[in-house]
PDB file of C-alpha atoms in Angstrom:
ATOM      1  CA  SER C   1      96.025 135.490  46.097  1.00  0.00           C
ATOM      2  CA  GLN C   2      96.223 139.321  46.578  1.00  0.00           C
ATOM      3  CA  SER C   3      97.257 141.842  44.272  1.00  0.00           C
ATOM      4  CA  ALA C   4      99.340 144.918  44.429  1.00  0.00           C
ATOM      5  CA  TRP C   5      98.548 147.889  42.360  1.00  0.00           C
ATOM      6  CA  ALA C   6     101.572 150.212  41.641  1.00  0.00           C
ATOM      7  CA  GLY C   7     103.495 151.611  39.217  1.00  0.00           C
ATOM      8  CA  ALA C   8     103.145 149.797  35.904  1.00  0.00           C
ATOM      9  CA  TRP C   9     100.153 147.972  36.751  1.00  0.00           C
ATOM     10  CA  THR C  10      96.495 149.094  35.412  1.00  0.00           C
ATOM     11  CA  GLN C  11      93.168 148.914  37.589  1.00  0.00           C
ATOM     12  CA  PRO C  12      90.552 146.390  36.469  1.00  0.00           C
ATOM     13  CA  ALA C  13      87.735 147.610  34.529  1.00  0.00           C
ATOM     14  CA  GLY C  14      85.193 149.866  36.640  1.00  0.00           C
ATOM     15  CA  HIS C  15      87.757 149.782  39.541  1.00  0.00           C
ATOM     16  CA  GLY C  16      89.657 152.536  41.052  1.00  0.00           C
ATOM     17  CA  GLU C  17      91.721 153.683  44.050  1.00  0.00           C
ATOM     18  CA  LEU C  18      92.044 156.802  45.989  1.00  0.00           C
ATOM     19  CA  ILE C  19      95.266 158.235  47.780  1.00  0.00           C
ATOM     20  CA  LEU C  20      95.601 161.139  50.048  1.00  0.00           C
ATOM     21  CA  ASN C  21      98.957 162.558  50.940  1.00  0.00           C
ATOM     22  CA  LEU C  22      99.664 165.236  53.544  1.00  0.00           C
ATOM     23  CA  THR C  23     103.032 166.912  53.562  1.00  0.00           C
ATOM     24  CA  SER C  24     104.576 169.687  55.648  1.00  0.00           C
ATOM     25  CA  THR C  25     107.634 171.769  54.474  1.00  0.00           C
ATOM     26  CA  GLU C  26     109.537 174.016  56.289  1.00  0.00           C
ATOM     27  CA  ILE C  27     112.579 175.840  54.672  1.00  0.00           C
ATOM     28  CA  SER C  28     115.015 178.885  55.392  1.00  0.00           C
ATOM     29  CA  HIS C  29     118.152 178.251  53.550  1.00  0.00           C
ATOM     30  CA  ASP C  30     118.562 177.423  49.488  1.00  0.00           C
ATOM     31  CA  PHE C  31     121.512 177.024  47.127  1.00  0.00           C
ATOM     32  CA  ASN C  32     123.332 179.634  45.455  1.00  0.00           C
ATOM     33  CA  GLY C  33     124.783 179.772  42.036  1.00  0.00           C
ATOM     34  CA  SER C  34     127.957 177.676  43.123  1.00  0.00           C
ATOM     35  CA  GLY C  35     125.723 175.072  44.749  1.00  0.00           C
ATOM     36  CA  ASN C  36     126.230 175.958  48.333  1.00  0.00           C
ATOM     37  CA  ILE C  37     124.097 176.324  51.085  1.00  0.00           C
ATOM     38  CA  GLN C  38     122.898 179.886  52.169  1.00  0.00           C
ATOM     39  CA  PRO C  39     120.039 181.463  54.663  1.00  0.00           C
ATOM     40  CA  PHE C  40     117.430 183.270  52.943  1.00  0.00           C
ATOM     41  CA  GLY C  41     117.954 186.764  53.264  1.00  0.00           C
ATOM     42  CA  ASP C  42     116.324 189.013  56.195  1.00  0.00           C
ATOM     43  CA  ALA C  43     115.495 185.964  58.023  1.00  0.00           C
ATOM     44  CA  GLY C  44     113.375 184.471  55.791  1.00  0.00           C
ATOM     45  CA  ARG C  45     111.292 181.449  56.295  1.00  0.00           C
ATOM     46  CA  PHE C  46     109.021 179.520  53.650  1.00  0.00           C
ATOM     47  CA  ARG C  47     106.393 176.977  55.045  1.00  0.00           C
ATOM     48  CA  LYS C  48     103.863 174.921  53.232  1.00  0.00           C
ATOM     49  CA  LEU C  49     101.165 172.171  54.501  1.00  0.00           C
ATOM     50  CA  GLU C  50      99.995 170.296  51.242  1.00  0.00           C
ATOM     51  CA  LEU C  51      97.354 167.991  50.571  1.00  0.00           C
ATOM     52  CA  ASN C  52      97.647 165.664  47.684  1.00  0.00           C
ATOM     53  CA  PRO C  53      94.821 163.478  46.626  1.00  0.00           C
ATOM     54  CA  TYR C  54      95.573 161.105  43.962  1.00  0.00           C
ATOM     55  CA  PHE C  55      92.862 159.007  42.038  1.00  0.00           C
ATOM     56  CA  GLU C  56      92.841 156.618  39.307  1.00  0.00           C
ATOM     57  CA  TYR C  57      90.072 154.478  37.579  1.00  0.00           C
ATOM     58  CA  GLY C  58      90.202 151.432  34.853  1.00  0.00           C
ATOM     59  CA  LEU C  59      88.501 151.881  31.882  1.00  0.00           C
ATOM     60  CA  ASN C  60      89.460 148.439  30.889  1.00  0.00           C
ATOM     61  CA  ALA C  61      91.787 146.013  31.668  1.00  0.00           C
ATOM     62  CA  SER C  62      94.682 147.379  30.056  1.00  0.00           C
ATOM     63  CA  THR C  63      93.872 151.107  30.288  1.00  0.00           C
ATOM     64  CA  THR C  64      93.971 153.217  33.547  1.00  0.00           C
ATOM     65  CA  VAL C  65      93.221 157.127  33.721  1.00  0.00           C
ATOM     66  CA  PHE C  66      94.127 159.238  36.623  1.00  0.00           C
ATOM     67  CA  VAL C  67      94.131 162.821  38.389  1.00  0.00           C
ATOM     68  CA  ASN C  68      96.941 163.914  40.638  1.00  0.00           C
ATOM     69  CA  ALA C  69      95.885 167.389  42.274  1.00  0.00           C
ATOM     70  CA  PHE C  70      97.782 169.502  44.813  1.00  0.00           C
ATOM     71  CA  LEU C  71      96.282 171.822  47.552  1.00  0.00           C
ATOM     72  CA  PRO C  72      98.823 173.677  49.428  1.00  0.00           C
ATOM     73  CA  ALA C  73      98.803 176.483  51.896  1.00  0.00           C
ATOM     74  CA  LEU C  74     101.533 178.412  51.848  1.00  0.00           C
ATOM     75  CA  LYS C  75     103.644 181.207  53.862  1.00  0.00           C
ATOM     76  CA  TYR C  76     106.575 183.082  53.479  1.00  0.00           C
ATOM     77  CA  SER C  77     107.725 185.497  56.184  1.00  0.00           C
ATOM     78  CA  ASN C  78     110.972 187.600  56.984  1.00  0.00           C
ATOM     79  CA  ASN C  79     111.949 190.491  59.047  1.00  0.00           C
ATOM     80  CA  TYR C  80     109.845 192.939  57.119  1.00  0.00           C
ATOM     81  CA  GLY C  81     106.241 190.951  56.946  1.00  0.00           C
ATOM     82  CA  SER C  82     104.485 187.771  55.478  1.00  0.00           C
ATOM     83  CA  SER C  83     102.428 186.616  52.859  1.00  0.00           C
ATOM     84  CA  SER C  84     100.250 183.503  52.596  1.00  0.00           C
ATOM     85  CA  SER C  85      98.155 181.645  49.945  1.00  0.00           C
ATOM     86  CA  PHE C  86      95.713 179.040  49.639  1.00  0.00           C
ATOM     87  CA  GLY C  87      94.086 176.882  46.823  1.00  0.00           C
ATOM     88  CA  LEU C  88      94.693 174.556  44.015  1.00  0.00           C
ATOM     89  CA  ARG C  89      98.204 174.076  42.626  1.00  0.00           C
ATOM     90  CA  ASP C  90      98.937 172.257  39.653  1.00  0.00           C
ATOM     91  CA  ILE C  91      96.818 169.195  38.239  1.00  0.00           C
ATOM     92  CA  GLU C  92      98.148 166.297  36.554  1.00  0.00           C
ATOM     93  CA  THR C  93      95.917 164.048  34.529  1.00  0.00           C
ATOM     94  CA  GLY C  94      97.099 161.203  32.403  1.00  0.00           C
ATOM     95  CA  VAL C  95      96.650 157.862  31.013  1.00  0.00           C
ATOM     96  CA  ARG C  96      98.254 154.491  31.399  1.00  0.00           C
ATOM     97  CA  ARG C  97      98.209 151.630  29.051  1.00  0.00           C
ATOM     98  CA  ARG C  98      99.753 148.206  29.636  1.00  0.00           C
ATOM     99  CA  LEU C  99     101.657 146.786  26.688  1.00  0.00           C
ATOM    100  CA  ASN C 100     101.393 143.414  27.639  1.00  0.00           C
ATOM    101  CA  SER C 101      98.723 140.862  29.110  1.00  0.00           C
ATOM    102  CA  PRO C 102      96.739 142.129  32.145  1.00  0.00           C
ATOM    103  CA  ASP C 103      97.035 138.319  33.251  1.00  0.00           C
ATOM    104  CA  SER C 104     101.004 138.463  33.110  1.00  0.00           C
ATOM    105  CA  LEU C 105     102.890 138.435  36.524  1.00  0.00           C
ATOM    106  CA  SER C 106     105.140 141.118  35.047  1.00  0.00           C
ATOM    107  CA  ALA C 107     103.331 144.596  34.169  1.00  0.00           C
ATOM    108  CA  ILE C 108     104.978 146.715  30.995  1.00  0.00           C
ATOM    109  CA  SER C 109     103.002 149.990  30.404  1.00  0.00           C
ATOM    110  CA  ALA C 110     103.345 153.528  28.803  1.00  0.00           C
ATOM    111  CA  GLN C 111     101.996 156.542  30.508  1.00  0.00           C
ATOM    112  CA  PHE C 112     101.142 159.901  29.222  1.00  0.00           C
ATOM    113  CA  THR C 113     100.871 162.901  31.646  1.00  0.00           C
ATOM    114  CA  ILE C 114     100.038 166.532  31.042  1.00  0.00           C
ATOM    115  CA  LEU C 115     100.064 168.983  34.066  1.00  0.00           C
ATOM    116  CA  VAL C 116      98.496 172.413  33.892  1.00  0.00           C
ATOM    117  CA  PRO C 117      98.369 175.205  36.607  1.00  0.00           C
ATOM    118  CA  ALA C 118      95.311 175.812  38.296  1.00  0.00           C
ATOM    119  CA  TYR C 119      95.934 179.226  40.010  1.00  0.00           C
ATOM    120  CA  SER C 120      96.277 182.723  39.116  1.00  0.00           C
ATOM    121  CA  THR C 121      99.355 184.393  38.495  1.00  0.00           C
ATOM    122  CA  SER C 122      98.544 186.726  41.044  1.00  0.00           C
ATOM    123  CA  ILE C 123      98.717 184.520  43.944  1.00  0.00           C
ATOM    124  CA  ASN C 124     101.733 184.883  46.287  1.00  0.00           C
ATOM    125  CA  PRO C 125     103.562 183.016  47.339  1.00  0.00           C
ATOM    126  CA  ALA C 126     103.094 181.211  43.767  1.00  0.00           C
ATOM    127  CA  PRO C 127     102.494 177.552  44.414  1.00  0.00           C
ATOM    128  CA  GLY C 128     104.243 176.813  41.186  1.00  0.00           C
ATOM    129  CA  ASN C 129     106.186 177.987  37.886  1.00  0.00           C
ATOM    130  CA  HIS C 130     102.798 178.511  36.187  1.00  0.00           C
ATOM    131  CA  GLN C 131     103.686 176.372  33.289  1.00  0.00           C
ATOM    132  CA  MET C 132     102.065 173.455  31.160  1.00  0.00           C
ATOM    133  CA  ASP C 133     104.384 169.972  31.428  1.00  0.00           C
ATOM    134  CA  LEU C 134     104.068 167.083  29.071  1.00  0.00           C
ATOM    135  CA  GLU C 135     105.578 163.496  29.986  1.00  0.00           C
ATOM    136  CA  ALA C 136     105.766 160.478  28.420  1.00  0.00           C
ATOM    137  CA  GLY C 137     107.233 157.506  30.257  1.00  0.00           C
ATOM    138  CA  LEU C 138     107.915 153.612  30.349  1.00  0.00           C
ATOM    139  CA  LEU C 139     107.112 151.746  33.401  1.00  0.00           C
ATOM    140  CA  ALA C 140     107.908 147.958  34.376  1.00  0.00           C
ATOM    141  CA  GLY C 141     106.912 145.851  37.391  1.00  0.00           C
ATOM    142  CA  ARG C 142     106.586 142.326  38.512  1.00  0.00           C
ATOM    143  CA  GLY C 143     104.795 140.531  41.768  1.00  0.00           C
ATOM    144  CA  PHE C 144     106.254 137.994  43.509  1.00  0.00           C
ATOM    145  CA  VAL C 145     106.161 136.300  47.129  1.00  0.00           C
ATOM    146  CA  LEU C 146     108.772 136.808  49.493  1.00  0.00           C
ATOM    147  CA  ALA C 147     109.141 134.927  52.721  1.00  0.00           C
ATOM    148  CA  HIS C 148     105.512 134.011  52.312  1.00  0.00           C
ATOM    149  CA  ARG C 149     104.437 137.528  51.603  1.00  0.00           C
ATOM    150  CA  HIS C 150     103.258 139.131  48.867  1.00  0.00           C
ATOM    151  CA  SER C 151     105.894 141.567  47.239  1.00  0.00           C
ATOM    152  CA  PHE C 152     106.483 143.382  44.122  1.00  0.00           C
ATOM    153  CA  VAL C 153     109.086 145.914  42.655  1.00  0.00           C
ATOM    154  CA  SER C 154     108.397 148.715  40.088  1.00  0.00           C
ATOM    155  CA  PHE C 155     110.575 150.751  37.854  1.00  0.00           C
ATOM    156  CA  GLY C 156     109.950 153.706  35.839  1.00  0.00           C
ATOM    157  CA  THR C 157     111.689 156.157  33.530  1.00  0.00           C
ATOM    158  CA  ALA C 158     110.134 159.614  31.877  1.00  0.00           C
ATOM    159  CA  PHE C 159     110.860 162.484  30.292  1.00  0.00           C
ATOM    160  CA  ARG C 160     109.200 165.415  30.899  1.00  0.00           C
ATOM    161  CA  TYR C 161     108.747 168.475  28.401  1.00  0.00           C
ATOM    162  CA  ARG C 162     108.246 171.932  30.688  1.00  0.00           C
ATOM    163  CA  ASN C 163     106.517 174.665  28.518  1.00  0.00           C
ATOM    164  CA  GLY C 164     108.416 177.379  30.352  1.00  0.00           C
ATOM    165  CA  PRO C 165     111.696 178.786  32.097  1.00  0.00           C
ATOM    166  CA  PRO C 166     111.955 175.365  34.305  1.00  0.00           C
ATOM    167  CA  ALA C 167     114.286 172.699  32.610  1.00  0.00           C
ATOM    168  CA  ASP C 168     112.964 169.689  31.057  1.00  0.00           C
ATOM    169  CA  GLN C 169     113.578 166.955  32.927  1.00  0.00           C
ATOM    170  CA  VAL C 170     114.339 162.971  33.144  1.00  0.00           C
ATOM    171  CA  ARG C 171     112.513 161.147  35.979  1.00  0.00           C
ATOM    172  CA  THR C 172     113.411 157.775  37.285  1.00  0.00           C
ATOM    173  CA  ASP C 173     111.554 156.030  39.989  1.00  0.00           C
ATOM    174  CA  ALA C 174     111.812 152.659  41.704  1.00  0.00           C
ATOM    175  CA  THR C 175     109.841 150.845  44.374  1.00  0.00           C
ATOM    176  CA  TRP C 176     110.306 147.524  46.482  1.00  0.00           C
ATOM    177  CA  GLY C 177     107.106 146.867  48.304  1.00  0.00           C
ATOM    178  CA  ILE C 178     106.012 143.725  50.643  1.00  0.00           C
ATOM    179  CA  ASP C 179     102.384 142.896  52.556  1.00  0.00           C
ATOM    180  CA  VAL C 180     103.052 143.136  56.264  1.00  0.00           C
ATOM    181  CA  ASN C 181      99.553 142.058  56.981  1.00  0.00           C
ATOM    182  CA  ARG C 182      96.438 142.125  55.096  1.00  0.00           C
ATOM    183  CA  ARG C 183      96.153 145.920  56.081  1.00  0.00           C
ATOM    184  CA  PHE C 184      99.817 147.250  55.752  1.00  0.00           C
ATOM    185  CA  THR C 185     102.384 147.080  52.965  1.00  0.00           C
ATOM    186  CA  VAL C 186     105.797 148.360  53.665  1.00  0.00           C
ATOM    187  CA  MET C 187     107.477 150.379  50.382  1.00  0.00           C
ATOM    188  CA  ALA C 188     111.087 151.569  50.265  1.00  0.00           C
ATOM    189  CA  GLN C 189     111.180 154.073  47.204  1.00  0.00           C
ATOM    190  CA  TYR C 190     113.641 156.006  45.296  1.00  0.00           C
ATOM    191  CA  PHE C 191     112.639 159.191  43.022  1.00  0.00           C
ATOM    192  CA  GLY C 192     115.238 160.818  40.840  1.00  0.00           C
ATOM    193  CA  ILE C 193     115.085 164.231  38.960  1.00  0.00           C
ATOM    194  CA  THR C 194     117.635 165.206  36.533  1.00  0.00           C
ATOM    195  CA  GLY C 195     117.053 168.800  34.932  1.00  0.00           C
ATOM    196  CA  MET C 196     118.395 169.246  31.405  1.00  0.00           C
ATOM    197  CA  ARG C 197     120.214 172.244  31.769  1.00  0.00           C
TER     198      ARG C 197
END
């Protein structure tokens, strides 16, 4: 059988994986204090193209370490001019520890993550809030066969303490994945963030 590594699962000792994401965002509106959508003043527009490498490595069958980095190219422009920046944003690193046997079909794990800014406060536009975050979470998942295809479900919940003006957060996620063939897996995912203020 094939293995699906996701969410609560840990990597085998000496093995790892690298995932690269590339996202593009363009925004011309935000929310006012009442929660209504409003355009940026002076025909403002914000653009972001971001490369996100994620790497995890199994120290042993029960412990995986990971690094999640962000490399954005940012630009803000309006009727009066523009500014742009490029470079590292925040870097997350952490450890995932399996709480049950690595041989079990179900995976239950605890995870601790620390996020630190990797940029100067003088960068404009700023790629983040320039604060440190600490997060503790609990993850669960299970692999199974559905319609003769390897499949899995994964759930997670975590509390993120933010050492700065942004509100602390409760984070939740859920993933269902199924192998289409030996090279492709299709996943449906939900990510939720609730601010504590």
